[in-house]
């Protein structure tokens, strides 16, 4: 990443904000880290400074994180927003998705992993912690059902991530909710071969598990 980025942390817990700012200030692709403890202070920063990515807590005082997210997104269509919270409520997660977040992380995430997530998000990727993946999948279930009702011949995968043709077929079926054995049967290959394809897909798409791959494929509209 050639261009260094400016990060805004909106977090009301002073110790957490300090720890985040300290950790991120040493990251080579980050130029500046600003921290504020309320949504209103965040709004003021955004009006006066170019920010590339926001780390947003949901449990903020006065104006909560979900309301702040909605306001920020209306005024800043292109800014990257990473939720960093201890909240994993289904309704909150799905509201955040509707307002166009780029990642959803819990505060249990390790600093090195958070740095990787921020870098990937700045480069256009999305990330969802495994604890909320099921809520994301429910949100996108209509697209999954649509894909599952089509024949393989009518579905294509965009030429992203350098997937082979067979890996694209596996990704389609994986995103339709099929497990490894069902994919193997559908494609007429062994389950071990299926597992190899799934592992390759995870590596190429830079995700941790098959659920993340399915979410990414659907959220990024890779499957047509």
PDB file of C-alpha atoms in Angstrom:
ATOM      1  CA  UNK A   1       0.000   0.000   0.000  1.00  0.00           C
ATOM      2  CA  UNK A   2       1.753   3.177  -1.214  1.00  0.00           C
ATOM      3  CA  UNK A   3      -0.569   5.804   0.230  1.00  0.00           C
ATOM      4  CA  UNK A   4      -0.688   6.048   3.995  1.00  0.00           C
ATOM      5  CA  UNK A   5      -4.109   6.338   5.580  1.00  0.00           C
ATOM      6  CA  UNK A   6      -5.754   8.421   8.290  1.00  0.00           C
ATOM      7  CA  UNK A   7      -7.773   6.524  10.899  1.00  0.00           C
ATOM      8  CA  UNK A   8     -10.488   7.907  13.173  1.00  0.00           C
ATOM      9  CA  UNK A   9     -11.330   5.954  16.338  1.00  0.00           C
ATOM     10  CA  UNK A  10     -14.725   6.707  17.891  1.00  0.00           C
ATOM     11  CA  UNK A  11     -14.585   4.937  21.247  1.00  0.00           C
ATOM     12  CA  UNK A  12     -15.792   6.168  24.637  1.00  0.00           C
ATOM     13  CA  UNK A  13     -13.716   3.806  26.778  1.00  0.00           C
ATOM     14  CA  UNK A  14     -10.496   5.724  27.406  1.00  0.00           C
ATOM     15  CA  UNK A  15      -8.247   2.702  27.997  1.00  0.00           C
ATOM     16  CA  UNK A  16      -9.498   0.916  24.873  1.00  0.00           C
ATOM     17  CA  UNK A  17      -9.066   4.048  22.766  1.00  0.00           C
ATOM     18  CA  UNK A  18      -5.539   4.544  24.102  1.00  0.00           C
ATOM     19  CA  UNK A  19      -4.600   0.929  23.394  1.00  0.00           C
ATOM     20  CA  UNK A  20      -5.988   1.108  19.854  1.00  0.00           C
ATOM     21  CA  UNK A  21      -4.264   4.394  19.083  1.00  0.00           C
ATOM     22  CA  UNK A  22      -0.963   3.131  20.482  1.00  0.00           C
ATOM     23  CA  UNK A  23      -1.101  -0.102  18.481  1.00  0.00           C
ATOM     24  CA  UNK A  24      -2.174   1.495  15.193  1.00  0.00           C
ATOM     25  CA  UNK A  25       0.264   4.402  15.412  1.00  0.00           C
ATOM     26  CA  UNK A  26       3.124   1.957  14.796  1.00  0.00           C
ATOM     27  CA  UNK A  27       1.590   0.420  11.647  1.00  0.00           C
ATOM     28  CA  UNK A  28       3.528   1.347   8.532  1.00  0.00           C
ATOM     29  CA  UNK A  29       0.538   2.005   6.246  1.00  0.00           C
ATOM     30  CA  UNK A  30      -1.165   4.362   8.712  1.00  0.00           C
ATOM     31  CA  UNK A  31      -0.170   8.029   8.687  1.00  0.00           C
ATOM     32  CA  UNK A  32      -2.316   9.403  11.488  1.00  0.00           C
ATOM     33  CA  UNK A  33      -4.628   8.065  14.187  1.00  0.00           C
ATOM     34  CA  UNK A  34      -7.192  10.379  15.793  1.00  0.00           C
ATOM     35  CA  UNK A  35      -9.392   9.281  18.677  1.00  0.00           C
ATOM     36  CA  UNK A  36     -12.594  10.841  20.012  1.00  0.00           C
ATOM     37  CA  UNK A  37     -15.066   9.574  22.583  1.00  0.00           C
ATOM     38  CA  UNK A  38     -18.435  10.711  21.174  1.00  0.00           C
ATOM     39  CA  UNK A  39     -20.228  10.633  17.845  1.00  0.00           C
ATOM     40  CA  UNK A  40     -20.550  14.432  17.834  1.00  0.00           C
ATOM     41  CA  UNK A  41     -16.778  14.811  18.138  1.00  0.00           C
ATOM     42  CA  UNK A  42     -16.450  12.320  15.294  1.00  0.00           C
ATOM     43  CA  UNK A  43     -18.767  14.379  13.092  1.00  0.00           C
ATOM     44  CA  UNK A  44     -16.638  17.488  13.714  1.00  0.00           C
ATOM     45  CA  UNK A  45     -13.441  15.680  12.762  1.00  0.00           C
ATOM     46  CA  UNK A  46     -15.016  14.385   9.545  1.00  0.00           C
ATOM     47  CA  UNK A  47     -16.115  17.863   8.518  1.00  0.00           C
ATOM     48  CA  UNK A  48     -12.621  19.277   8.867  1.00  0.00           C
ATOM     49  CA  UNK A  49     -10.270  16.436   8.002  1.00  0.00           C
ATOM     50  CA  UNK A  50      -9.848  13.747   5.340  1.00  0.00           C
ATOM     51  CA  UNK A  51     -10.352  10.375   7.036  1.00  0.00           C
ATOM     52  CA  UNK A  52      -9.902   7.094   5.179  1.00  0.00           C
ATOM     53  CA  UNK A  53     -11.284   4.663   7.757  1.00  0.00           C
ATOM     54  CA  UNK A  54     -13.310   4.817  10.957  1.00  0.00           C
ATOM     55  CA  UNK A  55     -13.122   2.346  13.839  1.00  0.00           C
ATOM     56  CA  UNK A  56     -16.558   2.734  15.399  1.00  0.00           C
ATOM     57  CA  UNK A  57     -17.784   1.432  18.738  1.00  0.00           C
ATOM     58  CA  UNK A  58     -21.535   0.762  19.039  1.00  0.00           C
ATOM     59  CA  UNK A  59     -21.867   1.456  22.773  1.00  0.00           C
ATOM     60  CA  UNK A  60     -21.364   5.206  22.626  1.00  0.00           C
ATOM     61  CA  UNK A  61     -22.951   7.737  25.019  1.00  0.00           C
ATOM     62  CA  UNK A  62     -25.726  10.115  23.897  1.00  0.00           C
ATOM     63  CA  UNK A  63     -25.697   9.090  20.222  1.00  0.00           C
ATOM     64  CA  UNK A  64     -25.157   5.335  19.922  1.00  0.00           C
ATOM     65  CA  UNK A  65     -22.933   3.741  17.308  1.00  0.00           C
ATOM     66  CA  UNK A  66     -25.714   2.561  15.005  1.00  0.00           C
ATOM     67  CA  UNK A  67     -27.243   6.040  14.800  1.00  0.00           C
ATOM     68  CA  UNK A  68     -23.783   7.525  14.320  1.00  0.00           C
ATOM     69  CA  UNK A  69     -23.095   5.017  11.553  1.00  0.00           C
ATOM     70  CA  UNK A  70     -26.267   6.015   9.706  1.00  0.00           C
ATOM     71  CA  UNK A  71     -25.391   9.709   9.914  1.00  0.00           C
ATOM     72  CA  UNK A  72     -21.771   9.203   8.899  1.00  0.00           C
ATOM     73  CA  UNK A  73     -22.667   7.005   5.959  1.00  0.00           C
ATOM     74  CA  UNK A  74     -25.179   9.537   4.598  1.00  0.00           C
ATOM     75  CA  UNK A  75     -22.497  12.214   4.489  1.00  0.00           C
ATOM     76  CA  UNK A  76     -19.523  10.006   3.613  1.00  0.00           C
ATOM     77  CA  UNK A  77     -20.401   7.425   0.966  1.00  0.00           C
ATOM     78  CA  UNK A  78     -16.837   6.267   0.292  1.00  0.00           C
ATOM     79  CA  UNK A  79     -15.296   6.192   3.745  1.00  0.00           C
ATOM     80  CA  UNK A  80     -14.423   2.750   5.110  1.00  0.00           C
ATOM     81  CA  UNK A  81     -16.188   1.857   8.361  1.00  0.00           C
ATOM     82  CA  UNK A  82     -15.097  -0.944  10.688  1.00  0.00           C
ATOM     83  CA  UNK A  83     -17.323  -1.762  13.643  1.00  0.00           C
ATOM     84  CA  UNK A  84     -15.252  -2.671  16.705  1.00  0.00           C
ATOM     85  CA  UNK A  85     -17.521  -3.612  19.568  1.00  0.00           C
ATOM     86  CA  UNK A  86     -18.438  -6.080  22.282  1.00  0.00           C
ATOM     87  CA  UNK A  87     -22.014  -6.129  20.944  1.00  0.00           C
ATOM     88  CA  UNK A  88     -23.097  -9.099  18.822  1.00  0.00           C
ATOM     89  CA  UNK A  89     -26.837  -8.496  18.780  1.00  0.00           C
ATOM     90  CA  UNK A  90     -28.539  -9.757  15.620  1.00  0.00           C
ATOM     91  CA  UNK A  91     -30.635  -6.636  15.093  1.00  0.00           C
ATOM     92  CA  UNK A  92     -27.651  -4.333  15.537  1.00  0.00           C
ATOM     93  CA  UNK A  93     -25.510  -6.391  13.172  1.00  0.00           C
ATOM     94  CA  UNK A  94     -28.152  -6.335  10.457  1.00  0.00           C
ATOM     95  CA  UNK A  95     -28.739  -2.586  10.858  1.00  0.00           C
ATOM     96  CA  UNK A  96     -24.998  -2.050  10.459  1.00  0.00           C
ATOM     97  CA  UNK A  97     -25.070  -4.138   7.293  1.00  0.00           C
ATOM     98  CA  UNK A  98     -27.926  -2.050   5.918  1.00  0.00           C
ATOM     99  CA  UNK A  99     -25.895   1.114   6.517  1.00  0.00           C
ATOM    100  CA  UNK A 100     -22.976  -0.236   4.519  1.00  0.00           C
ATOM    101  CA  UNK A 101     -20.228  -1.228   6.931  1.00  0.00           C
ATOM    102  CA  UNK A 102     -17.033  -2.759   5.577  1.00  0.00           C
ATOM    103  CA  UNK A 103     -16.159  -4.945   8.560  1.00  0.00           C
ATOM    104  CA  UNK A 104     -17.559  -6.071  11.899  1.00  0.00           C
ATOM    105  CA  UNK A 105     -15.057  -7.078  14.590  1.00  0.00           C
ATOM    106  CA  UNK A 106     -15.392  -7.901  18.275  1.00  0.00           C
ATOM    107  CA  UNK A 107     -13.104  -6.319  20.842  1.00  0.00           C
ATOM    108  CA  UNK A 108     -11.544  -9.720  21.441  1.00  0.00           C
ATOM    109  CA  UNK A 109      -9.688  -9.388  18.129  1.00  0.00           C
ATOM    110  CA  UNK A 110      -5.897  -9.396  18.440  1.00  0.00           C
ATOM    111  CA  UNK A 111      -4.016  -6.214  17.461  1.00  0.00           C
ATOM    112  CA  UNK A 112      -2.142  -7.889  14.591  1.00  0.00           C
ATOM    113  CA  UNK A 113      -5.376  -9.301  13.195  1.00  0.00           C
ATOM    114  CA  UNK A 114      -7.110  -5.927  13.485  1.00  0.00           C
ATOM    115  CA  UNK A 115      -4.245  -4.335  11.577  1.00  0.00           C
ATOM    116  CA  UNK A 116      -4.648  -6.954   8.840  1.00  0.00           C
ATOM    117  CA  UNK A 117      -8.413  -6.346   8.702  1.00  0.00           C
ATOM    118  CA  UNK A 118      -7.899  -2.578   8.388  1.00  0.00           C
ATOM    119  CA  UNK A 119      -5.364  -3.053   5.612  1.00  0.00           C
ATOM    120  CA  UNK A 120      -7.660  -5.436   3.725  1.00  0.00           C
ATOM    121  CA  UNK A 121     -10.659  -3.116   4.119  1.00  0.00           C
ATOM    122  CA  UNK A 122      -8.637  -0.161   2.835  1.00  0.00           C
ATOM    123  CA  UNK A 123      -7.809  -2.323  -0.187  1.00  0.00           C
ATOM    124  CA  UNK A 124     -11.494  -3.056  -0.828  1.00  0.00           C
ATOM    125  CA  UNK A 125     -12.157  -6.259   1.113  1.00  0.00           C
ATOM    126  CA  UNK A 126     -14.809  -6.984   3.728  1.00  0.00           C
ATOM    127  CA  UNK A 127     -14.526  -8.849   7.029  1.00  0.00           C
ATOM    128  CA  UNK A 128     -17.059 -10.250   9.492  1.00  0.00           C
ATOM    129  CA  UNK A 129     -16.155 -11.889  12.777  1.00  0.00           C
ATOM    130  CA  UNK A 130     -17.245 -15.521  12.999  1.00  0.00           C
ATOM    131  CA  UNK A 131     -19.543 -14.648  15.924  1.00  0.00           C
ATOM    132  CA  UNK A 132     -21.761 -12.555  13.616  1.00  0.00           C
ATOM    133  CA  UNK A 133     -21.341 -14.491  10.373  1.00  0.00           C
ATOM    134  CA  UNK A 134     -24.643 -16.294  10.867  1.00  0.00           C
ATOM    135  CA  UNK A 135     -26.484 -12.971  11.022  1.00  0.00           C
ATOM    136  CA  UNK A 136     -24.787 -11.802   7.828  1.00  0.00           C
ATOM    137  CA  UNK A 137     -25.744 -15.047   6.114  1.00  0.00           C
ATOM    138  CA  UNK A 138     -29.370 -14.573   7.171  1.00  0.00           C
ATOM    139  CA  UNK A 139     -29.271 -11.048   5.743  1.00  0.00           C
ATOM    140  CA  UNK A 140     -28.100 -12.384   2.410  1.00  0.00           C
ATOM    141  CA  UNK A 141     -30.232 -15.535   2.411  1.00  0.00           C
ATOM    142  CA  UNK A 142     -32.484 -14.313  -0.393  1.00  0.00           C
ATOM    143  CA  UNK A 143     -29.502 -14.125  -2.714  1.00  0.00           C
ATOM    144  CA  UNK A 144     -28.370 -17.562  -1.593  1.00  0.00           C
ATOM    145  CA  UNK A 145     -31.794 -19.019  -2.293  1.00  0.00           C
ATOM    146  CA  UNK A 146     -31.830 -17.403  -5.725  1.00  0.00           C
ATOM    147  CA  UNK A 147     -28.454 -18.927  -6.533  1.00  0.00           C
ATOM    148  CA  UNK A 148     -29.511 -22.311  -5.181  1.00  0.00           C
ATOM    149  CA  UNK A 149     -32.585 -22.343  -7.425  1.00  0.00           C
ATOM    150  CA  UNK A 150     -30.583 -21.744 -10.595  1.00  0.00           C
ATOM    151  CA  UNK A 151     -28.717 -24.344 -12.596  1.00  0.00           C
ATOM    152  CA  UNK A 152     -24.927 -24.227 -12.679  1.00  0.00           C
ATOM    153  CA  UNK A 153     -25.026 -23.309 -16.350  1.00  0.00           C
ATOM    154  CA  UNK A 154     -26.860 -20.056 -15.601  1.00  0.00           C
ATOM    155  CA  UNK A 155     -24.524 -18.858 -12.870  1.00  0.00           C
ATOM    156  CA  UNK A 156     -21.110 -17.313 -13.331  1.00  0.00           C
ATOM    157  CA  UNK A 157     -18.443 -15.986 -11.007  1.00  0.00           C
ATOM    158  CA  UNK A 158     -16.654 -12.734 -11.764  1.00  0.00           C
ATOM    159  CA  UNK A 159     -12.987 -13.128 -12.627  1.00  0.00           C
ATOM    160  CA  UNK A 160     -11.699 -12.015  -9.248  1.00  0.00           C
ATOM    161  CA  UNK A 161      -9.149 -13.611  -6.928  1.00  0.00           C
ATOM    162  CA  UNK A 162      -7.686 -15.775  -9.758  1.00  0.00           C
ATOM    163  CA  UNK A 163     -10.038 -18.677  -9.080  1.00  0.00           C
ATOM    164  CA  UNK A 164      -9.896 -21.666 -11.426  1.00  0.00           C
ATOM    165  CA  UNK A 165     -13.076 -22.766 -13.202  1.00  0.00           C
ATOM    166  CA  UNK A 166     -13.528 -25.652 -10.762  1.00  0.00           C
ATOM    167  CA  UNK A 167     -12.968 -23.347  -7.790  1.00  0.00           C
ATOM    168  CA  UNK A 168     -15.637 -21.023  -9.184  1.00  0.00           C
ATOM    169  CA  UNK A 169     -18.048 -23.967  -9.351  1.00  0.00           C
ATOM    170  CA  UNK A 170     -17.222 -24.867  -5.760  1.00  0.00           C
ATOM    171  CA  UNK A 171     -17.700 -21.242  -4.643  1.00  0.00           C
ATOM    172  CA  UNK A 172     -21.138 -21.100  -6.269  1.00  0.00           C
ATOM    173  CA  UNK A 173     -22.260 -24.228  -4.443  1.00  0.00           C
ATOM    174  CA  UNK A 174     -20.591 -23.180  -1.198  1.00  0.00           C
ATOM    175  CA  UNK A 175     -22.419 -19.843  -1.362  1.00  0.00           C
ATOM    176  CA  UNK A 176     -25.662 -21.714  -1.922  1.00  0.00           C
ATOM    177  CA  UNK A 177     -25.265 -23.390   1.461  1.00  0.00           C
ATOM    178  CA  UNK A 178     -23.978 -26.808   0.385  1.00  0.00           C
ATOM    179  CA  UNK A 179     -21.486 -28.660   2.589  1.00  0.00           C
ATOM    180  CA  UNK A 180     -18.348 -30.371   1.295  1.00  0.00           C
ATOM    181  CA  UNK A 181     -20.028 -33.734   0.770  1.00  0.00           C
ATOM    182  CA  UNK A 182     -22.925 -32.174  -1.138  1.00  0.00           C
ATOM    183  CA  UNK A 183     -20.507 -30.184  -3.296  1.00  0.00           C
ATOM    184  CA  UNK A 184     -18.477 -33.323  -4.021  1.00  0.00           C
ATOM    185  CA  UNK A 185     -21.603 -35.216  -5.057  1.00  0.00           C
ATOM    186  CA  UNK A 186     -22.880 -32.333  -7.175  1.00  0.00           C
ATOM    187  CA  UNK A 187     -19.582 -31.990  -9.068  1.00  0.00           C
ATOM    188  CA  UNK A 188     -18.741 -35.693  -9.206  1.00  0.00           C
ATOM    189  CA  UNK A 189     -15.444 -35.314  -7.361  1.00  0.00           C
ATOM    190  CA  UNK A 190     -14.073 -36.770  -4.130  1.00  0.00           C
ATOM    191  CA  UNK A 191     -14.615 -35.030  -0.818  1.00  0.00           C
ATOM    192  CA  UNK A 192     -10.831 -34.697  -0.405  1.00  0.00           C
ATOM    193  CA  UNK A 193     -10.609 -32.879  -3.748  1.00  0.00           C
ATOM    194  CA  UNK A 194     -13.460 -30.647  -2.628  1.00  0.00           C
ATOM    195  CA  UNK A 195     -11.604 -29.802   0.575  1.00  0.00           C
ATOM    196  CA  UNK A 196      -8.509 -28.886  -1.450  1.00  0.00           C
ATOM    197  CA  UNK A 197     -10.586 -26.549  -3.623  1.00  0.00           C
ATOM    198  CA  UNK A 198     -12.212 -24.955  -0.558  1.00  0.00           C
ATOM    199  CA  UNK A 199      -8.809 -24.380   1.083  1.00  0.00           C
ATOM    200  CA  UNK A 200      -7.514 -22.772  -2.107  1.00  0.00           C
ATOM    201  CA  UNK A 201     -10.591 -20.519  -2.305  1.00  0.00           C
ATOM    202  CA  UNK A 202     -10.105 -19.376   1.303  1.00  0.00           C
ATOM    203  CA  UNK A 203      -6.470 -18.509   0.656  1.00  0.00           C
ATOM    204  CA  UNK A 204      -7.152 -16.641  -2.586  1.00  0.00           C
ATOM    205  CA  UNK A 205     -10.079 -14.695  -1.130  1.00  0.00           C
ATOM    206  CA  UNK A 206      -8.139 -13.964   2.079  1.00  0.00           C
ATOM    207  CA  UNK A 207     -10.854 -15.253   4.410  1.00  0.00           C
ATOM    208  CA  UNK A 208     -10.709 -17.553   7.422  1.00  0.00           C
ATOM    209  CA  UNK A 209     -13.500 -20.033   6.719  1.00  0.00           C
ATOM    210  CA  UNK A 210     -16.150 -21.114   4.214  1.00  0.00           C
ATOM    211  CA  UNK A 211     -18.790 -18.892   5.809  1.00  0.00           C
ATOM    212  CA  UNK A 212     -16.578 -15.856   5.306  1.00  0.00           C
ATOM    213  CA  UNK A 213     -16.021 -16.906   1.678  1.00  0.00           C
ATOM    214  CA  UNK A 214     -19.766 -17.208   1.081  1.00  0.00           C
ATOM    215  CA  UNK A 215     -20.427 -13.851   2.723  1.00  0.00           C
ATOM    216  CA  UNK A 216     -17.705 -12.166   0.704  1.00  0.00           C
ATOM    217  CA  UNK A 217     -18.904 -13.676  -2.563  1.00  0.00           C
ATOM    218  CA  UNK A 218     -22.462 -12.527  -1.945  1.00  0.00           C
ATOM    219  CA  UNK A 219     -21.685  -9.100  -0.463  1.00  0.00           C
ATOM    220  CA  UNK A 220     -19.234  -8.292  -3.284  1.00  0.00           C
ATOM    221  CA  UNK A 221     -21.677  -9.566  -5.920  1.00  0.00           C
ATOM    222  CA  UNK A 222     -19.150 -12.008  -7.320  1.00  0.00           C
ATOM    223  CA  UNK A 223     -21.838 -14.503  -8.267  1.00  0.00           C
ATOM    224  CA  UNK A 224     -24.109 -13.566 -11.175  1.00  0.00           C
TER     225      UNK A 224
END
